Short mmCIF file of C-alpha atoms in Angstrom, two decimals:
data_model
loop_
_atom_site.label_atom_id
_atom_site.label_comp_id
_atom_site.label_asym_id
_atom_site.label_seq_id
_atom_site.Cartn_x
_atom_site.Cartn_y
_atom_site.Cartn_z
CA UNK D 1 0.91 15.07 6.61
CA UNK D 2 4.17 13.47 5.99
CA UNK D 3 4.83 10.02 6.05
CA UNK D 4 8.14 7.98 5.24
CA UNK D 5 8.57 4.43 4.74
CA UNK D 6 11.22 2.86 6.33
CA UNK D 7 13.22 0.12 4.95
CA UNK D 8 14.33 -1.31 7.96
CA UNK D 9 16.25 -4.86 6.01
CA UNK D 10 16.38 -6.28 3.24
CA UNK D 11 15.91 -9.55 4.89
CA UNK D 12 12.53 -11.64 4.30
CA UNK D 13 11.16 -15.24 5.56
CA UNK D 14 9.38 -15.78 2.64
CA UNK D 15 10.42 -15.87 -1.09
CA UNK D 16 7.48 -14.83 -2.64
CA UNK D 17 7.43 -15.77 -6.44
CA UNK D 18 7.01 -12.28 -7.42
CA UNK D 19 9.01 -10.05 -4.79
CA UNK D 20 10.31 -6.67 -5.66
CA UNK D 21 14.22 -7.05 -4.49
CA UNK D 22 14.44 -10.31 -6.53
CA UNK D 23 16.99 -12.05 -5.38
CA UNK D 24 17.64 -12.08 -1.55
CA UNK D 25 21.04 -11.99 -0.39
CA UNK D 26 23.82 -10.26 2.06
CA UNK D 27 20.87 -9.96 4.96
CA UNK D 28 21.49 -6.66 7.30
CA UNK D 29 18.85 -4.68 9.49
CA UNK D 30 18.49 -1.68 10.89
CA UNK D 31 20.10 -0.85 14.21
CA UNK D 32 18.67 1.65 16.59
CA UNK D 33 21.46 4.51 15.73
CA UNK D 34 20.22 4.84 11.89
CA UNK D 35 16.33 4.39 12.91
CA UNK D 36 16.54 7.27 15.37
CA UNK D 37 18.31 9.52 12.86
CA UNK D 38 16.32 8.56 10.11
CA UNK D 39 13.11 9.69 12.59
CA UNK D 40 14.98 12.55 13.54
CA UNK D 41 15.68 13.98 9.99
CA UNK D 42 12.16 13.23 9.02
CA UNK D 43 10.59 15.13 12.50
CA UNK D 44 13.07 18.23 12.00
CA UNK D 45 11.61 17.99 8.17
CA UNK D 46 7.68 18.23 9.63
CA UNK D 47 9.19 20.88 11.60
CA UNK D 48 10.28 23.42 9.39
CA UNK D 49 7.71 22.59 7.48
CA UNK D 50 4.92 23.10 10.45
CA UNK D 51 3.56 20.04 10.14
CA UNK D 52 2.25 18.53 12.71
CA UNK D 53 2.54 14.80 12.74
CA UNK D 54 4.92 12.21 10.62
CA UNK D 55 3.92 8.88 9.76
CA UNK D 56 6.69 5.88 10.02
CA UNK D 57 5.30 3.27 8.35
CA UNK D 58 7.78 -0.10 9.48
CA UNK D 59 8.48 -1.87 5.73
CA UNK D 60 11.10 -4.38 4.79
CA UNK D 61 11.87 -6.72 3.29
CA UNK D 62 10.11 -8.14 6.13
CA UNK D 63 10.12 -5.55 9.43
CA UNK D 64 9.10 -8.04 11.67
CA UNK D 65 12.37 -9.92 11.64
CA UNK D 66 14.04 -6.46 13.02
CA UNK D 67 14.71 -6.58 16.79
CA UNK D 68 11.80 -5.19 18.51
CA UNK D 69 13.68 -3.05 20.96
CA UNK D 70 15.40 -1.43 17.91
CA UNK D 71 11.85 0.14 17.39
CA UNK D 72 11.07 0.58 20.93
CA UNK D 73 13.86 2.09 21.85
CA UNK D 74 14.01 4.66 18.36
CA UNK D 75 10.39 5.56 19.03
CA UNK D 76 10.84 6.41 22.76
CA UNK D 77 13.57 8.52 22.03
CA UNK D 78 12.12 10.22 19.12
CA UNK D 79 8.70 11.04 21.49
CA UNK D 80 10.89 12.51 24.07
CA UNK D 81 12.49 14.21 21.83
CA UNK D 82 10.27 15.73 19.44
CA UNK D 83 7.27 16.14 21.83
CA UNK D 84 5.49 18.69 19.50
CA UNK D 85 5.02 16.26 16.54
CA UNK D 86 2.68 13.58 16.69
CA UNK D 87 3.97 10.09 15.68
CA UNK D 88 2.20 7.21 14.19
CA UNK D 89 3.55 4.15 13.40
CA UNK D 90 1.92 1.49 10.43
CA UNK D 91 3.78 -1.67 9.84
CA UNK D 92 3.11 -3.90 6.32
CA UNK D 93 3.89 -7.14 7.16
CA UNK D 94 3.52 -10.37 5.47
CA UNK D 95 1.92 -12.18 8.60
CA UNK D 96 4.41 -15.06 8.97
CA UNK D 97 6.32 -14.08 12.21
CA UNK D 98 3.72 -12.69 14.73
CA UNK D 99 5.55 -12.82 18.37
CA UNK D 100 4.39 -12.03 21.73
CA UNK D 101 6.65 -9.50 22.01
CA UNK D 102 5.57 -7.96 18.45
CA UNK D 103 1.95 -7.87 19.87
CA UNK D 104 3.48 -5.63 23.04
CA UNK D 105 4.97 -3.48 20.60
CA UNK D 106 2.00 -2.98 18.54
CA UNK D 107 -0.06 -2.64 21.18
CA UNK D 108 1.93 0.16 23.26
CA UNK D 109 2.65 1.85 20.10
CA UNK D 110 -0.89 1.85 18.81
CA UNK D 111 0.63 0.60 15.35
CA UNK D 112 -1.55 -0.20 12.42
CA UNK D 113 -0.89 -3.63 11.11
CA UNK D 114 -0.94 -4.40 7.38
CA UNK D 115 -0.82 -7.58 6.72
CA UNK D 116 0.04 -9.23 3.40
CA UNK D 117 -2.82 -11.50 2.05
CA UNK D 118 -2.76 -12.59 -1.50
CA UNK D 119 -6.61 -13.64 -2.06
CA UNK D 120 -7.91 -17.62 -1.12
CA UNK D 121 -5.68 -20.48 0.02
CA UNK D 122 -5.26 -21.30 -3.65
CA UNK D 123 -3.83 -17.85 -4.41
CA UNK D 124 -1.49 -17.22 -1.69
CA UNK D 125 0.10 -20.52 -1.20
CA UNK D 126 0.83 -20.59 -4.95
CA UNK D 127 2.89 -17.09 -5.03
CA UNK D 128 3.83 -16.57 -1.03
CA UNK D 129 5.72 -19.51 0.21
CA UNK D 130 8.82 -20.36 2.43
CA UNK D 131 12.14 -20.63 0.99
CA UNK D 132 11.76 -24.69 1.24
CA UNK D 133 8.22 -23.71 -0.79
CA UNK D 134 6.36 -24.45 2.31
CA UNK D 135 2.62 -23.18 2.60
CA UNK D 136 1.58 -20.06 4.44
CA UNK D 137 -2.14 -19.05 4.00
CA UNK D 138 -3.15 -20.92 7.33
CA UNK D 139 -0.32 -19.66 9.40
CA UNK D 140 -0.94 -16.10 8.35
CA UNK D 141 -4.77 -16.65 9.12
CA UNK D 142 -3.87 -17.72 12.45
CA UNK D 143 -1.44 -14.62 13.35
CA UNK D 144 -4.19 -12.41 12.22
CA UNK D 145 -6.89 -14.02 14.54
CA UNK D 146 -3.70 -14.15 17.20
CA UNK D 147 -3.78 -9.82 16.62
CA UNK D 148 -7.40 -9.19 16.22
CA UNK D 149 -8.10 -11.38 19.67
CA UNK D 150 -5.34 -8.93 21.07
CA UNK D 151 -7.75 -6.19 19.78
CA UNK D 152 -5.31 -5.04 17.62
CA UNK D 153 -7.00 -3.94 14.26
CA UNK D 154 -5.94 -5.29 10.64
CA UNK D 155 -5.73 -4.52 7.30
CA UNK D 156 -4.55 -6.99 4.21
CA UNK D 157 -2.93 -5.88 1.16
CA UNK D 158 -3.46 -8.49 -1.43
CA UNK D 159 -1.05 -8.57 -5.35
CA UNK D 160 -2.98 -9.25 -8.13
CA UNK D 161 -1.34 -11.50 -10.29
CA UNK D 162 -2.43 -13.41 -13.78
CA UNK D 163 -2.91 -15.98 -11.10
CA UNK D 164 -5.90 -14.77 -9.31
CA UNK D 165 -7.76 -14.09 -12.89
CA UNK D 166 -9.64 -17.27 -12.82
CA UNK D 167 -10.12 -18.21 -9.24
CA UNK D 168 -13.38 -16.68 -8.28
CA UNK D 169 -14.28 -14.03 -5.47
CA UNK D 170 -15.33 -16.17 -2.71
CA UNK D 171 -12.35 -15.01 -0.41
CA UNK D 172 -13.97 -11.65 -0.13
CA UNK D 173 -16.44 -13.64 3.02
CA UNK D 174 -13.26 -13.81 5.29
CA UNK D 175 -12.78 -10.24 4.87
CA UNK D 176 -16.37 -9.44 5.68
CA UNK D 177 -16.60 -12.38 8.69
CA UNK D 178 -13.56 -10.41 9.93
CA UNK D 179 -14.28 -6.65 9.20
CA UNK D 180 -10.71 -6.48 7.76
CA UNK D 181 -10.32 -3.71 4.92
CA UNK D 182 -8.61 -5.04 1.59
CA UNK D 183 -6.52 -2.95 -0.79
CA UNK D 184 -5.86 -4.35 -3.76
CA UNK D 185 -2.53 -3.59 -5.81
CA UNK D 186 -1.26 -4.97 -9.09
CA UNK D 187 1.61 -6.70 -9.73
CA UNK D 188 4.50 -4.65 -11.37
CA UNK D 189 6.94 -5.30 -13.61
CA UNK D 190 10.43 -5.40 -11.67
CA UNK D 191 11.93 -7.22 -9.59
CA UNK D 192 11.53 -11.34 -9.52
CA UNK D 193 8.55 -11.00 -12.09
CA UNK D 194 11.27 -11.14 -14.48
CA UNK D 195 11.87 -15.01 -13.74
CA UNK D 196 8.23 -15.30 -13.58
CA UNK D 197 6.28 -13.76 -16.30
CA UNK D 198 3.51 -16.18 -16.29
CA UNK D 199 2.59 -14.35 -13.75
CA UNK D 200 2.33 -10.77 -15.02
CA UNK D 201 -0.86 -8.82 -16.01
CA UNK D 202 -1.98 -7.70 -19.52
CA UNK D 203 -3.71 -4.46 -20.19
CA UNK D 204 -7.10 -4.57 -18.93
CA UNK D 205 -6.30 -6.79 -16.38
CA UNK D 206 -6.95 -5.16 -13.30
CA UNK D 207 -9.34 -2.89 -14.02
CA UNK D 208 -11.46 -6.20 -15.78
CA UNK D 209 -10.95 -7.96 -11.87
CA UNK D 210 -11.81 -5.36 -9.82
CA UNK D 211 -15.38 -4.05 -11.92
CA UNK D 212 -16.58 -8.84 -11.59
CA UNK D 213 -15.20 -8.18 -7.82
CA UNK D 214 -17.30 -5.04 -7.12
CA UNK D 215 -20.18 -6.65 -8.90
CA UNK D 216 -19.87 -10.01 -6.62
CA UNK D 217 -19.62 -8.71 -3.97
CA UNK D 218 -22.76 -6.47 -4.61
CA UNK D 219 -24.84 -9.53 -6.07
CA UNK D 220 -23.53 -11.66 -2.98
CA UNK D 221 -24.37 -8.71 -0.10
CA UNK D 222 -20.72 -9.54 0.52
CA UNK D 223 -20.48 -5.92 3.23
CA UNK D 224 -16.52 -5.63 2.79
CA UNK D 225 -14.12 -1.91 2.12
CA UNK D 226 -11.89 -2.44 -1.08
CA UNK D 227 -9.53 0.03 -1.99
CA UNK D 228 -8.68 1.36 -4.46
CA UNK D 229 -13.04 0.33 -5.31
CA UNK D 230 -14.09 2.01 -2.51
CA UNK D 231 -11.74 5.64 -2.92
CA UNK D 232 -12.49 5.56 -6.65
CA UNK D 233 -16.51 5.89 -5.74
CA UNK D 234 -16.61 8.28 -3.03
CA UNK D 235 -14.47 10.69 -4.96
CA UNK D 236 -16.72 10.18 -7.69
CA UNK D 237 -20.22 10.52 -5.23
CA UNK D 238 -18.46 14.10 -3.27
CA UNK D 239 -16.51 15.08 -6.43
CA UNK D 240 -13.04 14.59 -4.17
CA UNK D 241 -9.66 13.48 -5.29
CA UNK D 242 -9.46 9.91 -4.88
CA UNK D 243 -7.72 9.10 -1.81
CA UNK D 244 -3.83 7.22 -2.02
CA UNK D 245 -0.83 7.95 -3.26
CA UNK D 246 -1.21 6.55 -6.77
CA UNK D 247 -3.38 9.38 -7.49
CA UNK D 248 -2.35 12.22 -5.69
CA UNK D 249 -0.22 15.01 -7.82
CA UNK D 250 1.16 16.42 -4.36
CA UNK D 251 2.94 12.71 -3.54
CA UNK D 252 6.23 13.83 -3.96
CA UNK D 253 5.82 16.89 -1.30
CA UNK D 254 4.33 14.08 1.25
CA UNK D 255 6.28 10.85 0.73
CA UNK D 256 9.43 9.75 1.04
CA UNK D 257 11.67 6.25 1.72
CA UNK D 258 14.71 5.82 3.70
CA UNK D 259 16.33 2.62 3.91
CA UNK D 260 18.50 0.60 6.85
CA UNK D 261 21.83 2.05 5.35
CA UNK D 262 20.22 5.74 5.32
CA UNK D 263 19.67 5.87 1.35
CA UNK D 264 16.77 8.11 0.78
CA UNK D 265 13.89 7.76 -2.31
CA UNK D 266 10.93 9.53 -3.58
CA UNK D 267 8.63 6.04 -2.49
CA UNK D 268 9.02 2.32 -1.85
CA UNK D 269 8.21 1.88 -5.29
CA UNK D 270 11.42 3.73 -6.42
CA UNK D 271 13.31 2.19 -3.26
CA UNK D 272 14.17 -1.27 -5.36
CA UNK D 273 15.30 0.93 -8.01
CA UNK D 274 19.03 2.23 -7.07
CA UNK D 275 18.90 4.58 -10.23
CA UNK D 276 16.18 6.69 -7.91
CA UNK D 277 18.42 7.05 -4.76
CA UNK D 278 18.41 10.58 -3.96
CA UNK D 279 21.46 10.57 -1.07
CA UNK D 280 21.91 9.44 2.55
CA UNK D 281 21.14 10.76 5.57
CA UNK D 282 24.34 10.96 7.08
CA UNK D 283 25.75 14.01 4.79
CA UNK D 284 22.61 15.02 2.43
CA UNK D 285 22.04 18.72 3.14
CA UNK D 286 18.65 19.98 3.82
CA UNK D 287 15.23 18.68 2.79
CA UNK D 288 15.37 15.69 0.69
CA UNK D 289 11.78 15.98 -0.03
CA UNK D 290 12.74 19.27 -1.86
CA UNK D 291 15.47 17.62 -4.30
CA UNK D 292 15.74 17.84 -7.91
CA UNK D 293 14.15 14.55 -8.27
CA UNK D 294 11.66 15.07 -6.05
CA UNK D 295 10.39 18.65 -7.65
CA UNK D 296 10.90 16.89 -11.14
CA UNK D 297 8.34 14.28 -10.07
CA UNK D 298 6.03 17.07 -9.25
CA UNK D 299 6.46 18.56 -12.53
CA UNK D 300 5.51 15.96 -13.75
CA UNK D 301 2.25 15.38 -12.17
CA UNK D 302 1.49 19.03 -12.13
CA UNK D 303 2.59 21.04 -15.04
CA UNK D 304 4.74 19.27 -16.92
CA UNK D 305 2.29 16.29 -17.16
CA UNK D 306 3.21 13.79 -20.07
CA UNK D 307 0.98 14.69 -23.09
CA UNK D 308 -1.83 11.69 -23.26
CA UNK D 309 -2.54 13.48 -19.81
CA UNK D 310 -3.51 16.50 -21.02
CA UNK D 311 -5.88 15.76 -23.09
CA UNK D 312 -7.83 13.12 -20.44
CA UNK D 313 -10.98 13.93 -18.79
CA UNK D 314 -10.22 11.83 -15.75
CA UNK D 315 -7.08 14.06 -15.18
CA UNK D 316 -8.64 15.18 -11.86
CA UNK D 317 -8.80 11.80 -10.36
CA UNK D 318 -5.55 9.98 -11.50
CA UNK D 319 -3.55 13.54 -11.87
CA UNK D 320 -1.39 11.49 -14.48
CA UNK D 321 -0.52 8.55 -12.04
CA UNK D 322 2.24 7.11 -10.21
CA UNK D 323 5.51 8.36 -11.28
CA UNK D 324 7.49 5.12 -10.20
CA UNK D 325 4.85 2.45 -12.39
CA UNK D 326 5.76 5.32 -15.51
CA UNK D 327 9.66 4.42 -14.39
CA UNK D 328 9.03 1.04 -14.71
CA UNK D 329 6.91 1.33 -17.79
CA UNK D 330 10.66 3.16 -19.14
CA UNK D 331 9.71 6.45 -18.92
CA UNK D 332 9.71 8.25 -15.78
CA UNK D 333 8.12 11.36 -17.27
CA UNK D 334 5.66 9.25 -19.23
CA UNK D 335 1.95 8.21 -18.77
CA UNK D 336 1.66 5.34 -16.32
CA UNK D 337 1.90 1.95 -17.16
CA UNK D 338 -1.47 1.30 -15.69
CA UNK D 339 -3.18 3.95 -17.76
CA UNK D 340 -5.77 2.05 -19.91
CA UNK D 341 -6.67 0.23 -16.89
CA UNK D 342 -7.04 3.48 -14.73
CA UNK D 343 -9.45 5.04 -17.58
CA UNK D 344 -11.49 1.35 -17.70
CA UNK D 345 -11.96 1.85 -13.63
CA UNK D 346 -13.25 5.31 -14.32
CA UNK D 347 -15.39 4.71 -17.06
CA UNK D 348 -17.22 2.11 -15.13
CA UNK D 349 -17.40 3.50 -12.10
CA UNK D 350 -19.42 7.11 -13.82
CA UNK D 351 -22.04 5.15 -15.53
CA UNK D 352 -22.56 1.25 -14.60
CA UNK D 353 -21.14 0.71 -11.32
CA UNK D 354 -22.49 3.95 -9.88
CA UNK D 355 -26.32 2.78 -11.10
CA UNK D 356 -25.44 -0.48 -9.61
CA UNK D 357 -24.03 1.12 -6.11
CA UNK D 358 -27.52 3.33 -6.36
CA UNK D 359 -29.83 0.10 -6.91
CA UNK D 360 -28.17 -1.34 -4.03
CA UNK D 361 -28.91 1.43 -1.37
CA UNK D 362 -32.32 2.11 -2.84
CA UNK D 363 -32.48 -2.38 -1.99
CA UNK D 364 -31.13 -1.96 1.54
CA UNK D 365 -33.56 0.89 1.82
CA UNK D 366 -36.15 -0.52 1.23
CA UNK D 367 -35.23 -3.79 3.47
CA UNK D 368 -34.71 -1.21 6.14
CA UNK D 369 -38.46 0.33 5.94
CA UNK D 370 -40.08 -3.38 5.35
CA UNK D 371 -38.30 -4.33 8.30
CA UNK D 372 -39.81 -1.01 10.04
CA UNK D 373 -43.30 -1.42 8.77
CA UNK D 374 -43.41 -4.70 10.60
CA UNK D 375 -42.34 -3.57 14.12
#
């Protein structure tokens, strides 16, 4: 399946401590001329291809401060249009500006709402903030409750930061309370970490976090779906390749960015990084998908993987790792910069946590049966 992410501005309402375009300035969004020939390229792509459905996931910046009926009316056209390809629509937001009309849209669209969520009040409010460094954990709550009473359903995506180390798990209950899935992504090193380094994770970081998170929320029957927790064991358990991006050698082949001016890169990841930008849409010949950089990422993932990767034995699951966090590490052809922690996850997850996620079933097993005895 292909799926692009569109950059539809550059504009945001917050100015998160941490964000990936740094400093925010010159403010333009997409109109509904470059949306519909961005969908356009990307459906004539899936068709040559044969594919039969493209993914659009809405990204920003902050795509919620895009007119509405710049999406509406791009979508509509692009149904009519290209009636043999299915279309589905995501949108990562981060929560702040959650309209009636936005709901409509979702809603008549069927589009999957991310919403950004950086952890407990604590967290959040300390790293996500208004440009007058105004709070907004509780607002964001509210918009999600506004979208979930609207039957709308919602993820959260949540930045791990140096922050976050020390402040305990007990956010994971509003996750469960609210069935909401949580992925779980760590903070990279571009962008405005470099005027806040305070912030930025050491090796062993993440890997260290999620292991005392999977464990709480086992010891606390906290019933909640992290990612990338969750995707790591059920590869493991059905001997699959771990679901997500970040680990999947074929990325490059099924991903690609286009931003409001029509710039095109392999991911968002690589979007923030002008060095990456393949072409535009406007005069870029063919697929863009096929490109030297694109088929040089592949290599890289496939057979010309960087040397530590060859000699790993969890090759299989990470399939050398994301090419943009190697670019960022200074070395797009190199080993990622999340390696160690990658190899931590994996360690764990083979011996302790999977006798952990066993003692835990054979528990709710047994619950189940005492419960049945008694009936």
């Amino acid at each position: 399946m292909l799926t692009i992410i569109v950059k539809g501005t550059n504009s945001c309402n917050l100015a998160c401590s941490y964000c990936s375009l740094g400093q925010k300035k010159d403010f333009r969004y997409i109109n509904a001329r470059m949306l519909s020939n961005i969908m356009a390229y990307s459906c004539k792509i899936a068709r040559k291809r044969r594919e039969k459905s493209v993914t659009f996931i809405l990204h920003g910046g902050e795509p919620s401060l895009v007119d509405v009926n710049v999406y509406q009316d791009s979508i509509h056209f692009i149904k009519e249009q290209f009636s043999d390809i299915e279309i589905g629509i995501s949108m990562q937001s981060n929560g702040l500006a959650v309209s009636d009309e936005l709901i409509r849209f979702i809603k008549e669209n069927d589009v999957h709402m991310g919403i950004s969520l950086d952890g407990s009040e604590e967290i959040h409010d300390g790293e996500r903030y208004t440009a007058d460094y105004k709070p907004t954990y509780n607002k964001i709550l509210n918009n999600i409750q506004k979208l979930q009473n609207a039957d709308i359903k919602v993820s959260c995506l949540m930045v791990l930061t140096r922050n976050a180390l020390d402040k305990g798990f007990e956010y994971l209950k509003y996750y469960a309370e609210k069935h909401i899935h949580l992925k779980i992504n760590p903070l990279l090193n571009y962008g405005g970490v470099y005027e806040h380094p305070e912030l930025l994770l050491h090796s062993g970081d993440y890997a260290n976090y999620l292991i005392k998170l999977y464990e709480y929320s086992i010891e606390n029957d906290i019933s909640v779906t992290i990612a990338p927790i969750d995707n790591i064991l059920q590869a493991i358990i059905y001997g699959q390749r771990i679901y997500g991006c970040t680990y999947n050698k074929e990325c490059s082949r099924n991903f690609g960015c286009i931003d409001y001016k029509g710039n095109m890169y392999p991911c968002g990841r690589f979007c923030d990084m002008d060095l990456f930008r393949i072409g535009n849409i406007d005069y870029y010949k063919g697929d863009f998908l096929d490109s030297e950089l694109m088929c040089s990422i592949l290599k890289r993932r496939n057979t010309r993987l960087p040397n530590k990767c060859r000699k790993c034995k969890y090759l299989r699951l990470c399939n050398a790792g994301c090419s943009a966090e190697a670019a960022i590490g200074g070395n797009i052809n190199g080993e990622p910069m999340l390696c160690e922690d990658y190899q931590m996850l994996f360690e764990y997850f083979y011996g302790d946590g999977l006798i952990l996620l066993k003692k835990e079933l054979q528990r709710q097993k047994n619950m189940l049966e005492a419960k049945h005895s008694e009936l």
